[in-house]
Backbone as a ProteinNet text record, in pm:
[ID]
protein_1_A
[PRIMARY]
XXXXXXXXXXXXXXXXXXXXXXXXXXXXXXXXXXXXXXXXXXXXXXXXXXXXXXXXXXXXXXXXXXXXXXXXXXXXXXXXXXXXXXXXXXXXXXXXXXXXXXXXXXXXXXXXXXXXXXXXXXXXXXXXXXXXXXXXXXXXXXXX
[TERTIARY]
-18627.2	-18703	-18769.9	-18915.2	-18944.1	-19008.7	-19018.8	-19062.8	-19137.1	-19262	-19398.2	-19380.6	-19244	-19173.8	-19170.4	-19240.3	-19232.8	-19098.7	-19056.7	-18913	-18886.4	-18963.4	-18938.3	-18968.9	-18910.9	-19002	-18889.7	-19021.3	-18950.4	-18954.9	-18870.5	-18848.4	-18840	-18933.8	-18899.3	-18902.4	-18881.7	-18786.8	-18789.6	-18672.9	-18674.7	-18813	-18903.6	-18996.8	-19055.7	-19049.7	-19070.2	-18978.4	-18826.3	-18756.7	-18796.5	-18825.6	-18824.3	-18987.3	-19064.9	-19144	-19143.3	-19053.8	-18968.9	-18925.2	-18813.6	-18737.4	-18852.2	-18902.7	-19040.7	-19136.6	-19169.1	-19210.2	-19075.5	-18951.3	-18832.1	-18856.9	-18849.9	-18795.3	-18903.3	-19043.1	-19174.9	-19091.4	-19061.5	-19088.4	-18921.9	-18840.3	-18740.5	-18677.4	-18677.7	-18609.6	-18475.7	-18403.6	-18300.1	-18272.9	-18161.8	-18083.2	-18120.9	-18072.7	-18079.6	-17954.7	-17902.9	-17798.5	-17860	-17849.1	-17893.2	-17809.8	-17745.6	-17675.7	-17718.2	-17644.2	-17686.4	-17622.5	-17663.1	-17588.5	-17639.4	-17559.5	-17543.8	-17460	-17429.3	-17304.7	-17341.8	-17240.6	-17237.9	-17376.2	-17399.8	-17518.2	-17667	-17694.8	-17778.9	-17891.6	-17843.3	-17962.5	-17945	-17793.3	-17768.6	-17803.7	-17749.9	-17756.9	-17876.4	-17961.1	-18052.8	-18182.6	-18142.9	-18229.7	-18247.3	-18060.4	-18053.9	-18091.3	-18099.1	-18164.6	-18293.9	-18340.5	-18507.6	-18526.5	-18436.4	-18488.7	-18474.6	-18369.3	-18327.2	-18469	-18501.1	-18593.1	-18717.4	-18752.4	-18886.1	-18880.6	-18737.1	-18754.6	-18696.6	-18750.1	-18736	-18645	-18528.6	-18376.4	-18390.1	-18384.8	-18400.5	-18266.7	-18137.6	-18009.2	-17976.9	-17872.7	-17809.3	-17731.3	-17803.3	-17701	-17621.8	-17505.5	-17387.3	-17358.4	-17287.1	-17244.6	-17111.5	-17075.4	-16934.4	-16845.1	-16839.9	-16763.3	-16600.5	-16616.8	-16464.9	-16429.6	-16533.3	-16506.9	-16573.5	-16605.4	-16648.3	-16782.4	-16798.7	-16903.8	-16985.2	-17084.8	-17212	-17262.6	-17263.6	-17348.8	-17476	-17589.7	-17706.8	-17816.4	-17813.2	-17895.7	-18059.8	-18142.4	-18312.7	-18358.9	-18432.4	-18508.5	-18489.8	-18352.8	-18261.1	-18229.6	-18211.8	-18196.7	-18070.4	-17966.8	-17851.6	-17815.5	-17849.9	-17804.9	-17684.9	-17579.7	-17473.5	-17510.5	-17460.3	-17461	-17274.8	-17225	-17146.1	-17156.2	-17014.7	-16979.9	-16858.8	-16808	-16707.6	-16669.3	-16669.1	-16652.1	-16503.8	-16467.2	-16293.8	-16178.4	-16292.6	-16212.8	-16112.5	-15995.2	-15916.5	-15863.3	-15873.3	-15804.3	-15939.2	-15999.9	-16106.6	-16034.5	-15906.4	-15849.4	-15849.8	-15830	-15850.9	-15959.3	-16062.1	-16168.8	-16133.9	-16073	-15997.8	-15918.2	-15828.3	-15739.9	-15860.5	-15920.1	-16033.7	-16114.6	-16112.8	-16258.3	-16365	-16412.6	-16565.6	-16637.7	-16543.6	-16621.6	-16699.4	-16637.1	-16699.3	-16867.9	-16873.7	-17034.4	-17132.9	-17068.3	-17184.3	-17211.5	-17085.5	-17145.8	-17292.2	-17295.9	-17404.8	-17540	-17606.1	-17764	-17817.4	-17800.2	-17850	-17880.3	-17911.9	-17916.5	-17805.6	-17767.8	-17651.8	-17690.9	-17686.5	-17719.5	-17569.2	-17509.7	-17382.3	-17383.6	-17328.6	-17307.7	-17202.2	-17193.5	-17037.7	-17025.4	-17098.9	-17082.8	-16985	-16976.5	-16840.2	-16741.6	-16704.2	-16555.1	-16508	-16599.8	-16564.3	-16588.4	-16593.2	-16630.9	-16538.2	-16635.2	-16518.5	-16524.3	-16544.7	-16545.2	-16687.9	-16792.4	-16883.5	-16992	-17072.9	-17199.4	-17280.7	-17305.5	-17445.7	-17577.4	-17586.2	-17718.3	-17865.3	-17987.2	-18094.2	-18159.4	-18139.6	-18179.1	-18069.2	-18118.7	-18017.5	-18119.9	-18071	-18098.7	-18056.6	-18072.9	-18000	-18041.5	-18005.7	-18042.3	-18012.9	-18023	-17993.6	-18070.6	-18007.3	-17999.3	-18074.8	-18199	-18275.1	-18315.6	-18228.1	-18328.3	-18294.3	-18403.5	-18425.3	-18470.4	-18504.2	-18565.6	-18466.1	-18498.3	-18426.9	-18519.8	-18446.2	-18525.6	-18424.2	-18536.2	-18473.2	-18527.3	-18445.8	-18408.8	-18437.5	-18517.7	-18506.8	-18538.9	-18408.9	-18361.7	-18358.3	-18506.9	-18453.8	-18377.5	-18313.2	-18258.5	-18336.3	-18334.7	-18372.9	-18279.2
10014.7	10066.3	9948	9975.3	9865.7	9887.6	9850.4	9851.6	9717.9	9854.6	9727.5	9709.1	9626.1	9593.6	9455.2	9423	9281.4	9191.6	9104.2	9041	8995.4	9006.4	8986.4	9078.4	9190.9	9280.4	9215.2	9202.3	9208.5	9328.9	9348.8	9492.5	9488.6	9502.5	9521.9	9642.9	9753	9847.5	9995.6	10053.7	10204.7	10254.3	10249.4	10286.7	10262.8	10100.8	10026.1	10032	10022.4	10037.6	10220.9	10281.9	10406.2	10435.3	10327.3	10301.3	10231.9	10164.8	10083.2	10140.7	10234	10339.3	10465.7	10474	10574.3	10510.7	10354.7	10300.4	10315.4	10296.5	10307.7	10426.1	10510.1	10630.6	10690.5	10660	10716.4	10630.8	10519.5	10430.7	10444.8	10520.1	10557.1	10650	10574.4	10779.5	10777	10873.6	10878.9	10878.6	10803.6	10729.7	10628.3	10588.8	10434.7	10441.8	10303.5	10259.7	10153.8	10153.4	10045.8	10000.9	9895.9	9796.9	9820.8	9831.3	9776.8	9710.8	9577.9	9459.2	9410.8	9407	9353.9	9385.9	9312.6	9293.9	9415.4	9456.6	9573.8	9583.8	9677.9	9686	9670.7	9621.2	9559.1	9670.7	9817.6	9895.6	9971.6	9920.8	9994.5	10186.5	10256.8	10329.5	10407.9	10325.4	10377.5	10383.8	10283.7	10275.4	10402.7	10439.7	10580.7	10685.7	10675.1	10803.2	10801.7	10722	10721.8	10749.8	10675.6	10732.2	10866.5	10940.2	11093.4	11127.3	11126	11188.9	11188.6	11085.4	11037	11157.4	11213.4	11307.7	11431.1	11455.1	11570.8	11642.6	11562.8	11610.5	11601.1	11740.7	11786	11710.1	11781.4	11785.1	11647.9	11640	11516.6	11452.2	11326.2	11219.9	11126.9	11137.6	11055.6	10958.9	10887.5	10738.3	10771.9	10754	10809.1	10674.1	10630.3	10545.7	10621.3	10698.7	10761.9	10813.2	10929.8	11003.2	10934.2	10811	10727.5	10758.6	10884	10953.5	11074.4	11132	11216	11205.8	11351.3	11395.5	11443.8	11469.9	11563.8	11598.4	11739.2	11769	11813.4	11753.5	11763	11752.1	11874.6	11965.5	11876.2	11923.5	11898.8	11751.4	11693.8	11517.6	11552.2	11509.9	11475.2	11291.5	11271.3	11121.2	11152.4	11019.4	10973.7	10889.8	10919.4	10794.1	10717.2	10619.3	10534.3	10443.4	10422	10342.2	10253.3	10150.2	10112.2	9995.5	9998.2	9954.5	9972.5	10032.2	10060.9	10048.7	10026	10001.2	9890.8	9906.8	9750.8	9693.6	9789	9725.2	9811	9703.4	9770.5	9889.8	9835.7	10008.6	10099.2	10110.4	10276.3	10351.1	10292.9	10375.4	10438.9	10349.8	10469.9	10599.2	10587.9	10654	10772.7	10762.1	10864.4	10914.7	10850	10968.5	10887.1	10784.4	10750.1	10716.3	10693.7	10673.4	10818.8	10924.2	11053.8	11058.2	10982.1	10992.5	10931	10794.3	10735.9	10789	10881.8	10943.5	11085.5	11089	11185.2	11127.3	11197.4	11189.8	11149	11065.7	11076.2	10978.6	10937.6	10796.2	10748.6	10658.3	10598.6	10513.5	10520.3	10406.1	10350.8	10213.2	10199.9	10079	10103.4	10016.3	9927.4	9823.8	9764.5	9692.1	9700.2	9690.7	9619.5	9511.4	9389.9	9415.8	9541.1	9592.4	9658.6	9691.1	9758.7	9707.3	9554.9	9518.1	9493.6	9536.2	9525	9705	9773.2	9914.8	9978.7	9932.4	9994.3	9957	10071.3	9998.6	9901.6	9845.8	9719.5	9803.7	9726.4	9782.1	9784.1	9862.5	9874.2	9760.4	9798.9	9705	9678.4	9517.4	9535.2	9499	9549.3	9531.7	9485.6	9314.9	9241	9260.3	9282.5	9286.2	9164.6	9125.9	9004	9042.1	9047	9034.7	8904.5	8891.6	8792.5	8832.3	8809.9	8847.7	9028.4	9091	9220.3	9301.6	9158.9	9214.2	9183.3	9264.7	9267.1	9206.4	9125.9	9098	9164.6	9205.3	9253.6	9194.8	9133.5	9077.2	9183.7	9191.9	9291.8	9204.4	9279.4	9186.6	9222.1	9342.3	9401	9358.3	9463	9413.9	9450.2	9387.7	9462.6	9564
10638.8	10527.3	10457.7	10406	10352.7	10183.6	10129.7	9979.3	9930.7	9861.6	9802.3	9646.4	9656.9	9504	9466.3	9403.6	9353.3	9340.1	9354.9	9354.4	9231.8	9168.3	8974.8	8888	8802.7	8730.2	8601.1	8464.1	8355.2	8291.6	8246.1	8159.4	8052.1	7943.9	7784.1	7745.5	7754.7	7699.1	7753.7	7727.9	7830.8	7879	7799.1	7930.6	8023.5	7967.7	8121.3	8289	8205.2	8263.5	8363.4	8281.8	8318.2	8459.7	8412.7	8496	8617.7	8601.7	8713.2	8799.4	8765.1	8808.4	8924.6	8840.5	8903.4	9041.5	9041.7	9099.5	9311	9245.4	9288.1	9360.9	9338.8	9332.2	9428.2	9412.2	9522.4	9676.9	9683.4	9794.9	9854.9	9796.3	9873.8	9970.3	10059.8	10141.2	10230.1	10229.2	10279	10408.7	10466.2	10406.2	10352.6	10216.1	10132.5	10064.3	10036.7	9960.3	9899.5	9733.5	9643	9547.3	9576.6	9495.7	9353	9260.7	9077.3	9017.9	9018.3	8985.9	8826.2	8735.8	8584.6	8486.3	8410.1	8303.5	8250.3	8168.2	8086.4	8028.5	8001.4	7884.9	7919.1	8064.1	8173.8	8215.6	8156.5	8221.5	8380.1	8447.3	8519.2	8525.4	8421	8420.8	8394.9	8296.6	8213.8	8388.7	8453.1	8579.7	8650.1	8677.9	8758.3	8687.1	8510.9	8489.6	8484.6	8500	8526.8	8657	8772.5	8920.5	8929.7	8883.6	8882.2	8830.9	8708.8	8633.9	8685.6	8787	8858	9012.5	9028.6	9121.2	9090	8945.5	8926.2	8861.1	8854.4	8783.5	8643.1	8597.5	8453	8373.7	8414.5	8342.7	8291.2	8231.8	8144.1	8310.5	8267.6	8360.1	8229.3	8341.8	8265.5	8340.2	8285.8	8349.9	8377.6	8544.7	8623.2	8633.4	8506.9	8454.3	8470.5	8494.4	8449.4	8590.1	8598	8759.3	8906.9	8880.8	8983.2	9072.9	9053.5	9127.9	9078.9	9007.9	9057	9100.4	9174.2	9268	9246.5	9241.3	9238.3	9358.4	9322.1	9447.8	9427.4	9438.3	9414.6	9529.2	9542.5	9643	9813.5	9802.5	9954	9953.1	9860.9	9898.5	9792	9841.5	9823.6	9761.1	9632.1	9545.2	9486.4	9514.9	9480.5	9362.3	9254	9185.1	9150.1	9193.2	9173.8	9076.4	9034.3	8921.5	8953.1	8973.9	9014.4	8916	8804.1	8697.1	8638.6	8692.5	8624.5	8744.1	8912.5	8989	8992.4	8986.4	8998.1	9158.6	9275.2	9374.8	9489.6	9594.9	9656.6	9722.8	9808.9	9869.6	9818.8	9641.5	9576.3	9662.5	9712.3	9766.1	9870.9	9949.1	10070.1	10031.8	9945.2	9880	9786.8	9740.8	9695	9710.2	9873.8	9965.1	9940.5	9866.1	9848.8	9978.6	10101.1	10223.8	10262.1	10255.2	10280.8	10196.3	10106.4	10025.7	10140.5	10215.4	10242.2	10426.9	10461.5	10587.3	10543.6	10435.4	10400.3	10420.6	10485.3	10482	10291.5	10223.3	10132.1	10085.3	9877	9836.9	9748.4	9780.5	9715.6	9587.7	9480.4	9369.1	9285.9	9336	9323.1	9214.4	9152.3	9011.2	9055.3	8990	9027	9140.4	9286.2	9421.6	9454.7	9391.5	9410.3	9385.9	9335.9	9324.1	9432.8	9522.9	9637.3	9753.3	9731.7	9867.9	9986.2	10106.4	10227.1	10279.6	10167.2	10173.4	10138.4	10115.4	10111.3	10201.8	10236.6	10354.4	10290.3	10359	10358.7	10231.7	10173.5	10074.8	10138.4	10151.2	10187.3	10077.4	9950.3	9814.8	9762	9659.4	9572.8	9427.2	9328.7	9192	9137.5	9077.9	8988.3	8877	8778.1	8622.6	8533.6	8497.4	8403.5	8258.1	8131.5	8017.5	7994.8	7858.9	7849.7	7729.2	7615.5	7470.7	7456.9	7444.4	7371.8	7570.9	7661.2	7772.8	7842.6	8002.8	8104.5	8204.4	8320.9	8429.7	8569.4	8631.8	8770.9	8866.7	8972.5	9046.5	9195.6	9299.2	9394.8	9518.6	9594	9738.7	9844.2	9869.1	9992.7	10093.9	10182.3	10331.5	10413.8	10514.4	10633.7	10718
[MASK]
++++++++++++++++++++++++++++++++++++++++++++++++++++++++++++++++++++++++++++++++++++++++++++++++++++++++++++++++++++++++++++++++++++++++++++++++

């Protein structure tokens, strides 16, 4: 898969971000798995509700800070969104099924990635976020 995404975007504020997200969201197709890499507060989330929203998903997204995983389904594409932020030992993932998400035809957007490593597939992208002031910079790394 390939993507016509610049390797630096600065972000000064949700709607950019939300434009970002949208830019994302045209040039992806399933299967993809995308890394979301940044400290708390970084825009992880605020990213996936803009990619959701860029394809269509009306409802409230929440951050699966708690339940590790939502699911949503928009017009037959099956997105995971992951959180692995409260994970403490990478095996919990075996023990909770999260391998069953990534045999799905779908898109994975995984927060956290380094908590699960060893156990999760290879990323298509990854999204670094870094905190800078009032702005965000993202960092994008496709794979091949």
């Amino acid at each position: 898969m390939t993507f016509d995404l610049p390797q630096i975007v600065r972000i000064e504020n949700e709607a950019a971000m939300n434009a970002f997200a949208e830019k994302l969201a045209a040039q992806v197709k399933s299967p993809c798995i995308i890394y979301l890499q940044g400290e708390l507060g970084a825009g992880k989330t605020t990213l996936t509700r803009g990619f959701l929203r860029a394809l269509g998903y009306e409802g409230k997204v929440k951050s699966p800070t708690f339940t590790l995983v939502e699911t949503y389904d928009i017009d037959h594409l099956k997105i995971f969104h992951v959180d692995l932020y409260r994970l403490t030992d990478p095996d919990e993932l075996e023990f909770l099924g999260l391998s069953d998400y990534f045999t799905e035809d779908g898109i994975g957007l995984i927060e956290w990635p380094e908590r699960g490593a060893g156990y999760l597939p290879p990323p298509n992208l990854i999204c670094r976020i870094t905190i800078e002031g009032d702005s965000r910079i993202i960092q994008i790394l496709a794979k091949p």
